[in-house]
Amino acid sequence: MKKLLVQGDDFGFTKAVTLGIVDAIDNGVLRNTGLFTNMPSTKLAVSYMKDRPHVCFGIDFNIVSGKPVADPKEIPHLVDENGEFIRSGVRVKDERYKSEEGRRAMFPYDEVYKELRAQYDRFVELTGKKPGYLHGHSLQHEHYLEAIMAISDETGVPYSKDIQSKYGFANLFQVKRDKVASSATTKKIFDPMEQLNKDPFKNIIENEDYLLSHEYIAVGGHPGYVDNELLSLTTLSLERVKDHAMMTSKEMKKWIEDNDIELITYYDLY
């Protein structure tokens, strides 16, 4: 039997995103989602967790949107004059971001680790348990990934990509990533029509042979509804309703049933 891990990122980003993710769990195939622990809707998201024990709730480390969990004065390179994270769209326009040396200078390891560890500790404080997995968000540069791996070593909570690599997952995100530059240099572009024309289920069908040639399959995305807060926080906005539609669609459920696929979580893998 094939095993499918469906993951939706950014739980707690905004109220609309949170409610969309909950719906994708309750009325769809979503079984893994990562919590933002630094946003105003974080506690709303946490309130939905205890009644859904079949879901693996991880943590998505966020250092490009909202306010930090750590004291802004202790992470000056990560925040702006208002004490909020410097947005990814600003970061990638900085000439320093084009080189590894420049990225390391923009994101000092000590500051990145301090904030990520504070977010991890906030997760434990709010939920009373460890996250099910660790996951990155948006720009994933050298010091950021090194800090995630350090926290994984300290806590015993696995990094999502390490688990998928260990089991040899077929992953459409990796197929897409292989066609463009690395995440450290990818441009951030907002095209409303491109996002609205996104068809994630069609993408699954077009790559069906590749996916079904593997025992383990990963389908990811950013499901959610859209509210004004989301539009003010990120350019990855409108396409969330398309990911939500895919994860709740009759077509997706039938594809899973027709191909004798079992839905799994990260908990099933360690």
Coordinates of C-alpha atoms in Angstrom, one line a residue:
M1 CA 0.0 0.0 0.0
K2 CA 1.3 3.5 -0.9
K3 CA 1.6 5.9 1.9
L4 CA 0.7 9.6 1.5
L5 CA 1.8 12.4 3.8
V6 CA -0.3 15.5 3.2
Q7 CA 1.2 18.7 4.8
G8 CA -0.2 22.2 5.1
D9 CA 2.0 25.0 6.4
D10 CA 1.4 28.2 8.4
F11 CA -1.2 27.1 11.0
G12 CA -2.0 30.2 13.0
F13 CA -0.7 32.7 10.4
T14 CA -4.1 34.6 10.4
K15 CA -7.6 33.7 11.5
A16 CA -8.6 32.9 7.9
V17 CA -5.6 30.7 7.3
T18 CA -6.2 28.9 10.6
L19 CA -9.9 28.2 9.8
G20 CA -9.1 27.0 6.3
I21 CA -6.5 24.5 7.7
V22 CA -9.0 23.2 10.3
D23 CA -11.5 22.7 7.5
A24 CA -8.9 20.9 5.4
I25 CA -8.4 18.6 8.4
D26 CA -12.0 18.0 9.3
N27 CA -13.4 17.8 5.7
G28 CA -10.3 16.8 3.8
V29 CA -7.1 14.8 3.7
L30 CA -4.7 17.1 5.6
R31 CA -3.0 15.3 8.5
N32 CA 0.2 17.3 9.1
T33 CA 0.4 21.1 9.8
G34 CA 3.0 23.4 11.3
L35 CA 2.2 26.0 13.8
F36 CA 3.4 29.6 13.7
T37 CA 4.0 30.5 17.4
N38 CA 4.6 34.2 17.0
M39 CA 1.3 35.5 15.4
P40 CA -1.9 37.0 16.9
S41 CA -3.9 33.9 15.7
T42 CA -1.5 31.4 17.3
K43 CA -3.7 30.8 20.4
L44 CA -6.7 30.4 18.2
A45 CA -4.9 27.7 16.3
V46 CA -3.8 25.9 19.5
S47 CA -7.4 25.8 20.6
Y48 CA -8.2 23.4 17.7
M49 CA -5.3 21.0 18.4
K50 CA -6.5 19.0 21.4
D51 CA -9.6 17.6 19.7
R52 CA -7.7 16.4 16.7
P53 CA -5.3 13.7 18.0
H54 CA -5.1 12.1 14.5
V55 CA -3.2 15.1 13.2
C56 CA 0.6 15.7 13.6
F57 CA 1.1 19.3 14.7
G58 CA 4.6 20.5 14.0
I59 CA 6.2 23.9 14.1
D60 CA 6.9 26.2 11.2
F61 CA 9.8 28.5 12.2
N62 CA 9.0 32.0 11.0
I63 CA 11.4 34.9 10.9
V64 CA 10.0 36.9 8.1
S65 CA 6.5 37.9 9.2
G66 CA 5.0 39.5 12.4
K67 CA 6.7 40.1 15.7
P68 CA 9.4 37.9 17.2
V69 CA 9.0 35.8 20.3
A70 CA 12.5 36.7 21.5
D71 CA 13.2 40.3 22.7
P72 CA 13.7 42.4 19.5
K73 CA 16.7 44.1 21.1
E74 CA 18.5 40.8 21.2
I75 CA 18.0 40.0 17.5
P76 CA 18.6 43.4 15.9
H77 CA 19.6 42.0 12.5
L78 CA 16.2 40.2 12.1
V79 CA 13.8 43.1 12.8
D80 CA 13.0 46.6 11.6
E81 CA 12.7 49.8 13.4
N82 CA 9.2 48.8 14.7
G83 CA 10.5 45.5 16.2
E84 CA 8.9 43.4 13.5
F85 CA 10.6 40.8 11.3
I86 CA 12.0 42.2 8.0
R87 CA 9.9 40.8 5.2
S88 CA 11.3 38.2 2.8
G89 CA 10.5 40.5 -0.2
V90 CA 12.8 43.1 1.3
R91 CA 15.5 40.5 2.1
V92 CA 15.9 39.1 -1.4
K93 CA 16.3 42.7 -2.8
D94 CA 19.4 43.2 -0.6
E95 CA 22.6 42.7 -2.6
R96 CA 24.1 40.7 0.2
Y97 CA 21.5 38.1 -0.1
K98 CA 23.0 36.9 -3.4
S99 CA 26.1 35.3 -1.7
E100 CA 26.5 32.9 1.2
E101 CA 28.8 35.3 3.0
G102 CA 26.2 38.1 2.6
R103 CA 23.3 35.9 3.9
R104 CA 25.3 34.8 6.9
A105 CA 26.0 38.4 7.7
M106 CA 22.3 39.4 7.3
F107 CA 21.2 36.5 9.6
P108 CA 23.8 36.1 12.3
Y109 CA 23.6 32.5 13.7
D110 CA 23.3 33.5 17.4
E111 CA 20.3 35.7 16.6
V112 CA 18.6 33.2 14.4
Y113 CA 19.1 30.4 16.9
K114 CA 17.8 32.6 19.8
E115 CA 14.5 33.3 17.9
L116 CA 13.9 29.8 16.7
R117 CA 14.6 28.4 20.1
A118 CA 12.2 30.9 21.6
Q119 CA 9.5 29.9 19.1
Y120 CA 10.1 26.2 19.9
D121 CA 9.8 26.9 23.6
R122 CA 6.6 28.9 23.0
F123 CA 5.1 25.9 21.2
V124 CA 5.8 23.7 24.3
E125 CA 4.5 26.3 26.6
L126 CA 1.2 26.7 24.7
T127 CA 0.6 23.0 23.9
G128 CA 2.2 21.2 26.8
K129 CA 4.1 18.9 24.4
K130 CA 6.9 18.9 21.8
P131 CA 6.0 19.6 18.2
G132 CA 5.6 16.6 15.9
Y133 CA 8.3 17.9 13.5
L134 CA 10.4 20.9 12.7
H135 CA 9.8 22.8 9.4
G136 CA 11.2 25.9 7.7
H137 CA 9.2 28.8 6.3
S138 CA 9.9 31.0 3.3
L139 CA 13.6 31.9 2.9
Q140 CA 15.8 29.0 4.0
H141 CA 19.4 30.2 4.2
E142 CA 22.5 28.7 5.8
H143 CA 22.3 29.9 9.4
Y144 CA 18.5 29.3 9.5
L145 CA 18.9 25.7 8.5
E146 CA 21.9 25.2 10.8
A147 CA 19.8 26.5 13.7
I148 CA 16.9 24.2 12.9
M149 CA 19.3 21.2 12.9
A150 CA 20.8 22.3 16.2
I151 CA 17.3 22.4 17.8
S152 CA 16.5 19.0 16.3
D153 CA 19.7 17.6 17.9
E154 CA 18.8 19.2 21.2
T155 CA 15.2 18.2 21.4
G156 CA 15.0 14.9 19.5
V157 CA 12.3 16.4 17.2
P158 CA 13.1 15.5 13.6
Y159 CA 13.4 18.0 10.7
S160 CA 10.7 17.3 8.1
K161 CA 13.1 17.2 5.2
D162 CA 15.3 14.7 7.0
I163 CA 12.4 12.3 7.5
Q164 CA 11.3 12.6 3.9
S165 CA 14.8 12.0 2.7
K166 CA 15.2 9.0 4.9
Y167 CA 12.2 7.3 3.4
G168 CA 12.8 8.4 -0.1
F169 CA 9.6 10.4 -0.5
A170 CA 8.3 11.4 -3.9
N171 CA 7.7 15.1 -3.5
L172 CA 6.2 17.5 -6.1
F173 CA 7.7 20.5 -4.3
Q174 CA 11.2 19.1 -5.0
V175 CA 10.2 18.5 -8.6
K176 CA 9.3 22.2 -8.9
R177 CA 12.4 23.3 -7.0
D178 CA 14.7 21.3 -9.3
K179 CA 13.5 23.5 -12.2
V180 CA 14.5 26.8 -10.6
A181 CA 17.3 28.2 -8.5
S182 CA 17.9 27.2 -4.9
S183 CA 15.6 28.7 -2.3
A184 CA 18.3 31.1 -1.2
T185 CA 18.1 33.0 -4.5
T186 CA 14.6 32.5 -5.7
K187 CA 12.8 35.8 -6.5
K188 CA 9.6 36.6 -4.6
I189 CA 7.0 37.5 -7.2
F190 CA 3.3 38.2 -6.6
D191 CA 1.1 37.5 -9.6
P192 CA -2.6 37.4 -8.6
M193 CA -3.8 35.6 -11.7
E194 CA -1.0 33.0 -11.6
Q195 CA -2.0 32.2 -8.0
L196 CA -5.7 32.0 -8.9
N197 CA -5.0 29.8 -11.9
K198 CA -3.0 27.4 -9.8
D199 CA -4.4 23.8 -10.0
P200 CA -2.6 21.6 -7.5
F201 CA -4.7 18.5 -8.2
K202 CA -3.9 18.8 -11.9
N203 CA -0.3 18.9 -11.0
I204 CA -0.7 15.6 -9.0
I205 CA -2.4 13.9 -12.0
E206 CA 0.3 15.2 -14.4
N207 CA 3.0 13.7 -12.2
E208 CA 1.0 10.6 -11.2
D209 CA 3.4 8.1 -12.7
Y210 CA 6.3 9.6 -10.7
L211 CA 4.4 9.7 -7.5
L212 CA 3.0 6.2 -7.7
S213 CA 6.4 4.7 -8.5
H214 CA 7.3 5.4 -4.9
E215 CA 6.1 3.8 -1.7
Y216 CA 6.1 7.1 0.1
I217 CA 4.5 10.2 -1.4
A218 CA 4.4 13.8 0.0
V219 CA 1.9 16.4 -1.0
G220 CA 2.4 19.9 0.5
G221 CA 0.9 23.3 0.3
H222 CA -0.5 26.3 2.1
P223 CA -4.2 25.7 2.5
G224 CA -6.3 28.3 4.0
Y225 CA -8.9 31.0 3.5
V226 CA -7.9 34.6 2.8
D227 CA -8.5 37.7 4.9
N228 CA -7.2 41.2 4.8
E229 CA -4.6 40.5 7.4
L230 CA -3.1 37.8 5.2
L231 CA -2.9 40.2 2.2
S232 CA -0.9 42.6 4.4
L233 CA 1.5 40.0 5.6
T234 CA 2.6 37.9 2.5
T235 CA 2.5 37.7 -1.2
L236 CA 1.7 34.0 -1.0
S237 CA -2.0 34.7 -0.4
L238 CA -4.6 33.9 -3.0
E239 CA -3.3 30.5 -3.9
R240 CA -4.1 29.2 -0.5
V241 CA -7.7 28.7 -1.4
K242 CA -6.5 26.5 -4.3
D243 CA -4.5 24.3 -2.0
H244 CA -7.5 24.1 0.4
A245 CA -9.7 23.1 -2.5
M246 CA -7.3 20.3 -3.6
M247 CA -7.1 18.9 0.0
T248 CA -10.9 18.9 0.4
S249 CA -11.9 17.9 -3.1
K250 CA -13.9 14.7 -4.0
E251 CA -11.3 14.2 -6.8
M252 CA -8.4 14.1 -4.4
K253 CA -10.3 11.7 -2.0
K254 CA -11.2 9.4 -5.0
W255 CA -7.6 9.4 -6.2
I256 CA -6.4 8.2 -2.8
E257 CA -9.1 5.5 -2.7
D258 CA -8.6 4.4 -6.3
N259 CA -4.8 3.9 -5.8
D260 CA -5.2 2.2 -2.4
I261 CA -3.2 4.9 -0.6
E262 CA -3.0 5.3 3.2
L263 CA -2.8 8.7 4.8
I264 CA 0.0 9.0 7.3
T265 CA 1.6 11.5 9.6
Y266 CA 5.2 12.2 10.6
Y267 CA 4.4 10.2 13.8
D268 CA 4.1 7.1 11.7
L269 CA 7.6 7.5 10.5
Y270 CA 9.6 7.6 13.8

